[in-house]
């Protein structure tokens, strides 16, 4: 009896399921499915075409502008990247809006009724909006471009990327620093004009300064013609007191940005070698071991 009851119950459930399936308009479901899939494919193709054509037009426009303008090439490239990103984000937004509409999601109603959720998202997105706005002004004002040597707060290095949200700075040791644009408050750009190179040579005040000056002038006469990075100088400043109480003989010059260290090392080595050859003693700092 128990088996017969279970069998009868199973037959009833099966009949209910069959009646439910028979009541479904399968032709309508199939037609709707084909329509939705077709619209999704159409919107996807249109999205890819619009995105590709738009990015090509942006690239071509900035390439033409780059050839006609006197702005630095890196600045034009940075502006092109910014516009390309803004365009891509805009197209993607409208694409997803269209997809949700095709799927029957009431996007307009959801947006209108967002209310508290929208406020919460707005508060959470304050940092994002601040990053984007700051990034746009950084690029439009030309504070720095890709390839510039900069100091942003406590981070010093070379700009490798300027984005809408973050700026990437590569330090001298190879460290990649990802900085949110809203955290960039003070920018020290060392790539916009010639840079000063100051060479301080330890010197005893008892040395014959006329001989020192003659030796350094000879080095300058030899090295300056083969150092095109020098914009102005070298200028012999003369003796000066160092912070530790010793004396130094200083030489100053201005060089193209990015060439400070190579030029400084080149001239410092030549100065030390020439002074030693002339018999001029270069004092070394004394090690203080305390009492």
GROMACS .gro file of C-alpha atoms in nm:
model
  291
    1UNK     CA    1   0.000   0.000   0.000
    2UNK     CA    2   0.283   0.236   0.085
    3UNK     CA    3   0.446   0.172  -0.252
    4UNK     CA    4   0.117   0.236  -0.434
    5UNK     CA    5   0.072   0.567  -0.247
    6UNK     CA    6   0.421   0.685  -0.336
    7UNK     CA    7   0.368   0.587  -0.700
    8UNK     CA    8   0.038   0.777  -0.713
    9UNK     CA    9   0.199   1.086  -0.556
   10UNK     CA   10   0.483   1.075  -0.810
   11UNK     CA   11   0.232   1.051  -1.095
   12UNK     CA   12   0.047   1.356  -0.964
   13UNK     CA   13   0.366   1.563  -0.942
   14UNK     CA   14   0.464   1.451  -1.292
   15UNK     CA   15   0.124   1.549  -1.430
   16UNK     CA   16   0.149   1.892  -1.266
   17UNK     CA   17   0.493   1.949  -1.419
   18UNK     CA   18   0.372   1.835  -1.762
   19UNK     CA   19   0.069   2.065  -1.748
   20UNK     CA   20   0.298   2.355  -1.649
   21UNK     CA   21   0.536   2.283  -1.934
   22UNK     CA   22   0.249   2.243  -2.180
   23UNK     CA   23   0.110   2.582  -2.081
   24UNK     CA   24   0.438   2.756  -2.169
   25UNK     CA   25   0.441   2.930  -2.505
   26UNK     CA   26   0.760   2.769  -2.629
   27UNK     CA   27   0.738   2.947  -2.963
   28UNK     CA   28   0.722   3.280  -2.782
   29UNK     CA   29   1.009   3.187  -2.551
   30UNK     CA   30   1.222   3.078  -2.846
   31UNK     CA   31   1.139   3.392  -3.042
   32UNK     CA   32   1.218   3.611  -2.740
   33UNK     CA   33   1.547   3.428  -2.682
   34UNK     CA   34   1.648   3.469  -3.045
   35UNK     CA   35   1.554   3.838  -3.033
   36UNK     CA   36   1.752   3.904  -2.713
   37UNK     CA   37   2.059   3.715  -2.835
   38UNK     CA   38   2.039   3.893  -3.169
   39UNK     CA   39   2.015   4.235  -3.003
   40UNK     CA   40   2.306   4.154  -2.770
   41UNK     CA   41   2.521   4.047  -3.064
   42UNK     CA   42   2.422   4.360  -3.256
   43UNK     CA   43   2.500   4.592  -2.963
   44UNK     CA   44   2.832   4.414  -2.903
   45UNK     CA   45   2.935   4.454  -3.266
   46UNK     CA   46   2.830   4.820  -3.264
   47UNK     CA   47   3.020   4.873  -2.938
   48UNK     CA   48   3.340   4.722  -3.079
   49UNK     CA   49   3.309   4.926  -3.400
   50UNK     CA   50   3.235   5.255  -3.221
   51UNK     CA   51   3.513   5.198  -2.969
   52UNK     CA   52   3.769   5.104  -3.235
   53UNK     CA   53   3.679   5.386  -3.474
   54UNK     CA   54   3.669   5.643  -3.195
   55UNK     CA   55   4.010   5.546  -3.057
   56UNK     CA   56   4.158   5.555  -3.407
   57UNK     CA   57   4.016   5.902  -3.467
   58UNK     CA   58   4.155   6.021  -3.133
   59UNK     CA   59   4.495   5.872  -3.215
   60UNK     CA   60   4.497   6.027  -3.563
   61UNK     CA   61   4.382   6.365  -3.433
   62UNK     CA   62   4.652   6.385  -3.168
   63UNK     CA   63   4.916   6.259  -3.412
   64UNK     CA   64   4.828   6.546  -3.646
   65UNK     CA   65   4.819   6.790  -3.354
   66UNK     CA   66   5.157   6.662  -3.236
   67UNK     CA   67   5.311   6.736  -3.576
   68UNK     CA   68   5.173   7.092  -3.582
   69UNK     CA   69   5.216   7.202  -3.222
   70UNK     CA   70   5.525   7.306  -3.032
   71UNK     CA   71   5.422   7.113  -2.722
   72UNK     CA   72   5.647   6.833  -2.604
   73UNK     CA   73   5.571   6.497  -2.760
   74UNK     CA   74   5.529   6.332  -2.420
   75UNK     CA   75   5.266   6.590  -2.320
   76UNK     CA   76   5.064   6.524  -2.636
   77UNK     CA   77   5.091   6.148  -2.576
   78UNK     CA   78   4.967   6.194  -2.220
   79UNK     CA   79   4.669   6.401  -2.337
   80UNK     CA   80   4.591   6.139  -2.602
   81UNK     CA   81   4.590   5.865  -2.338
   82UNK     CA   82   4.357   6.070  -2.118
   83UNK     CA   83   4.106   6.135  -2.397
   84UNK     CA   84   4.120   5.772  -2.510
   85UNK     CA   85   4.044   5.652  -2.157
   86UNK     CA   86   3.755   5.894  -2.112
   87UNK     CA   87   3.610   5.788  -2.447
   88UNK     CA   88   3.644   5.417  -2.364
   89UNK     CA   89   3.478   5.455  -2.022
   90UNK     CA   90   3.189   5.650  -2.176
   91UNK     CA   91   3.128   5.394  -2.450
   92UNK     CA   92   3.147   5.105  -2.201
   93UNK     CA   93   2.891   5.276  -1.977
   94UNK     CA   94   2.638   5.313  -2.259
   95UNK     CA   95   2.708   4.956  -2.375
   96UNK     CA   96   2.620   4.808  -2.036
   97UNK     CA   97   2.318   5.036  -2.014
   98UNK     CA   98   2.197   4.898  -2.349
   99UNK     CA   99   2.266   4.536  -2.248
  100UNK     CA  100   2.069   4.570  -1.924
  101UNK     CA  101   1.781   4.733  -2.111
  102UNK     CA  102   1.773   4.447  -2.363
  103UNK     CA  103   1.765   4.195  -2.078
  104UNK     CA  104   1.461   4.374  -1.938
  105UNK     CA  105   1.631   4.528  -1.637
  106UNK     CA  106   1.455   4.860  -1.552
  107UNK     CA  107   1.775   5.063  -1.542
  108UNK     CA  108   1.598   5.397  -1.528
  109UNK     CA  109   1.381   5.289  -1.236
  110UNK     CA  110   1.681   5.148  -1.052
  111UNK     CA  111   1.874   5.470  -1.098
  112UNK     CA  112   1.579   5.684  -0.992
  113UNK     CA  113   1.517   5.470  -0.685
  114UNK     CA  114   1.880   5.439  -0.584
  115UNK     CA  115   1.826   5.684  -0.296
  116UNK     CA  116   2.023   5.577   0.008
  117UNK     CA  117   2.233   5.334  -0.194
  118UNK     CA  118   2.330   5.614  -0.428
  119UNK     CA  119   2.433   5.833  -0.137
  120UNK     CA  120   2.642   5.552   0.010
  121UNK     CA  121   2.807   5.486  -0.323
  122UNK     CA  122   2.863   5.858  -0.366
  123UNK     CA  123   3.043   5.881  -0.035
  124UNK     CA  124   3.252   5.579  -0.121
  125UNK     CA  125   3.334   5.720  -0.463
  126UNK     CA  126   3.458   6.055  -0.333
  127UNK     CA  127   3.817   5.933  -0.346
  128UNK     CA  128   3.770   5.803  -0.700
  129UNK     CA  129   3.617   6.129  -0.821
  130UNK     CA  130   3.894   6.327  -0.650
  131UNK     CA  131   4.156   6.111  -0.823
  132UNK     CA  132   3.998   6.163  -1.164
  133UNK     CA  133   3.949   6.540  -1.127
  134UNK     CA  134   4.304   6.587  -0.999
  135UNK     CA  135   4.440   6.371  -1.281
  136UNK     CA  136   4.260   6.580  -1.542
  137UNK     CA  137   4.398   6.906  -1.401
  138UNK     CA  138   4.750   6.760  -1.376
  139UNK     CA  139   4.741   6.676  -1.746
  140UNK     CA  140   4.567   6.993  -1.864
  141UNK     CA  141   4.803   7.215  -1.665
  142UNK     CA  142   5.106   7.019  -1.781
  143UNK     CA  143   5.247   6.974  -1.432
  144UNK     CA  144   5.443   6.672  -1.555
  145UNK     CA  145   5.450   6.428  -1.845
  146UNK     CA  146   5.573   6.076  -1.906
  147UNK     CA  147   5.952   6.069  -1.887
  148UNK     CA  148   5.987   6.370  -1.657
  149UNK     CA  149   6.215   6.350  -1.353
  150UNK     CA  150   6.004   6.462  -1.058
  151UNK     CA  151   5.971   6.466  -0.682
  152UNK     CA  152   5.618   6.404  -0.556
  153UNK     CA  153   5.616   6.447  -0.181
  154UNK     CA  154   5.880   6.206  -0.054
  155UNK     CA  155   5.902   6.005  -0.377
  156UNK     CA  156   6.164   6.091  -0.637
  157UNK     CA  157   6.191   5.926  -0.976
  158UNK     CA  158   6.078   5.925  -1.339
  159UNK     CA  159   5.714   5.941  -1.450
  160UNK     CA  160   5.625   5.622  -1.638
  161UNK     CA  161   5.248   5.663  -1.656
  162UNK     CA  162   4.987   5.932  -1.594
  163UNK     CA  163   4.636   5.792  -1.558
  164UNK     CA  164   4.295   5.918  -1.455
  165UNK     CA  165   4.327   5.760  -1.109
  166UNK     CA  166   4.695   5.698  -1.045
  167UNK     CA  167   5.039   5.823  -1.145
  168UNK     CA  168   5.327   5.575  -1.163
  169UNK     CA  169   5.677   5.692  -1.066
  170UNK     CA  170   5.983   5.471  -1.114
  171UNK     CA  171   6.252   5.530  -0.851
  172UNK     CA  172   6.624   5.508  -0.923
  173UNK     CA  173   6.639   5.159  -0.770
  174UNK     CA  174   6.363   5.035  -1.000
  175UNK     CA  175   6.076   5.058  -0.751
  176UNK     CA  176   5.742   5.132  -0.918
  177UNK     CA  177   5.542   5.375  -0.701
  178UNK     CA  178   5.166   5.389  -0.765
  179UNK     CA  179   5.039   5.722  -0.632
  180UNK     CA  180   4.666   5.811  -0.618
  181UNK     CA  181   4.630   6.146  -0.792
  182UNK     CA  182   4.449   6.301  -0.494
  183UNK     CA  183   4.764   6.250  -0.285
  184UNK     CA  184   4.975   6.459  -0.524
  185UNK     CA  185   4.986   6.801  -0.359
  186UNK     CA  186   5.336   6.935  -0.426
  187UNK     CA  187   5.512   6.866  -0.757
  188UNK     CA  188   5.882   6.936  -0.810
  189UNK     CA  189   5.953   6.888  -1.182
  190UNK     CA  190   6.322   6.867  -1.265
  191UNK     CA  191   6.276   6.825  -1.640
  192UNK     CA  192   6.144   7.161  -1.754
  193UNK     CA  193   6.463   7.367  -1.764
  194UNK     CA  194   6.837   7.335  -1.726
  195UNK     CA  195   6.960   7.205  -1.391
  196UNK     CA  196   7.238   7.336  -1.172
  197UNK     CA  197   7.543   7.119  -1.102
  198UNK     CA  198   7.754   7.225  -0.804
  199UNK     CA  199   8.087   7.048  -0.751
  200UNK     CA  200   8.256   7.098  -0.414
  201UNK     CA  201   8.625   7.004  -0.399
  202UNK     CA  202   8.774   6.965  -0.048
  203UNK     CA  203   9.058   7.216  -0.030
  204UNK     CA  204   9.306   7.338   0.228
  205UNK     CA  205   9.308   7.718   0.269
  206UNK     CA  206   9.688   7.701   0.260
  207UNK     CA  207   9.693   7.594  -0.106
  208UNK     CA  208   9.790   7.840  -0.380
  209UNK     CA  209   9.446   7.923  -0.516
  210UNK     CA  210   9.590   8.068  -0.836
  211UNK     CA  211   9.737   7.726  -0.916
  212UNK     CA  212   9.409   7.555  -0.828
  213UNK     CA  213   9.220   7.795  -1.053
  214UNK     CA  214   9.462   7.734  -1.340
  215UNK     CA  215   9.430   7.355  -1.310
  216UNK     CA  216   9.050   7.366  -1.304
  217UNK     CA  217   9.038   7.604  -1.602
  218UNK     CA  218   9.252   7.364  -1.805
  219UNK     CA  219   9.013   7.079  -1.724
  220UNK     CA  220   8.715   7.293  -1.825
  221UNK     CA  221   8.882   7.390  -2.152
  222UNK     CA  222   8.935   7.022  -2.233
  223UNK     CA  223   8.602   6.875  -2.125
  224UNK     CA  224   8.348   7.144  -2.214
  225UNK     CA  225   8.373   7.103  -2.595
  226UNK     CA  226   8.306   6.730  -2.560
  227UNK     CA  227   8.013   6.775  -2.319
  228UNK     CA  228   7.717   6.913  -2.519
  229UNK     CA  229   7.488   6.877  -2.218
  230UNK     CA  230   7.644   7.190  -2.063
  231UNK     CA  231   7.418   7.492  -2.111
  232UNK     CA  232   7.617   7.748  -1.912
  233UNK     CA  233   7.954   7.745  -1.733
  234UNK     CA  234   8.154   7.594  -1.579
  235UNK     CA  235   8.205   7.890  -1.344
  236UNK     CA  236   8.476   7.886  -1.077
  237UNK     CA  237   8.306   8.017  -0.762
  238UNK     CA  238   8.609   7.991  -0.536
  239UNK     CA  239   8.654   7.890  -0.174
  240UNK     CA  240   8.361   7.834   0.060
  241UNK     CA  241   8.318   7.700   0.412
  242UNK     CA  242   8.151   7.360   0.443
  243UNK     CA  243   7.904   7.266   0.714
  244UNK     CA  244   8.161   7.056   0.899
  245UNK     CA  245   8.405   7.347   0.934
  246UNK     CA  246   8.631   7.245   0.645
  247UNK     CA  247   8.679   7.438   0.322
  248UNK     CA  248   8.580   7.351  -0.035
  249UNK     CA  249   8.650   7.501  -0.375
  250UNK     CA  250   8.324   7.517  -0.569
  251UNK     CA  251   8.255   7.497  -0.941
  252UNK     CA  252   7.907   7.560  -1.080
  253UNK     CA  253   7.752   7.488  -1.420
  254UNK     CA  254   7.407   7.444  -1.572
  255UNK     CA  255   7.327   7.137  -1.781
  256UNK     CA  256   7.032   6.992  -1.969
  257UNK     CA  257   6.778   6.822  -1.745
  258UNK     CA  258   6.856   6.460  -1.676
  259UNK     CA  259   7.230   6.508  -1.732
  260UNK     CA  260   7.322   6.631  -1.385
  261UNK     CA  261   7.479   6.315  -1.245
  262UNK     CA  262   7.676   6.207  -1.557
  263UNK     CA  263   7.827   6.556  -1.598
  264UNK     CA  264   7.900   6.592  -1.228
  265UNK     CA  265   8.079   6.256  -1.212
  266UNK     CA  266   8.275   6.327  -1.527
  267UNK     CA  267   8.407   6.666  -1.414
  268UNK     CA  268   8.465   6.562  -1.052
  269UNK     CA  269   8.685   6.271  -1.159
  270UNK     CA  270   8.879   6.494  -1.400
  271UNK     CA  271   8.925   6.767  -1.137
  272UNK     CA  272   9.057   6.525  -0.874
  273UNK     CA  273   9.296   6.363  -1.120
  274UNK     CA  274   9.431   6.698  -1.245
  275UNK     CA  275   9.474   6.839  -0.893
  276UNK     CA  276   9.659   6.528  -0.780
  277UNK     CA  277   9.886   6.548  -1.086
  278UNK     CA  278   9.962   6.913  -0.998
  279UNK     CA  279  10.066   6.811  -0.648
  280UNK     CA  280   9.768   6.972  -0.477
  281UNK     CA  281   9.661   6.777  -0.171
  282UNK     CA  282   9.294   6.691  -0.134
  283UNK     CA  283   9.215   6.667   0.239
  284UNK     CA  284   8.994   6.381   0.353
  285UNK     CA  285   8.739   6.411   0.635
  286UNK     CA  286   8.872   6.302   0.971
  287UNK     CA  287   8.693   6.018   1.147
  288UNK     CA  288   8.579   6.124   1.492
  289UNK     CA  289   8.573   5.823   1.724
  290UNK     CA  290   8.470   6.031   2.025
  291UNK     CA  291   8.640   6.029   2.361
   0.00000   0.00000   0.00000
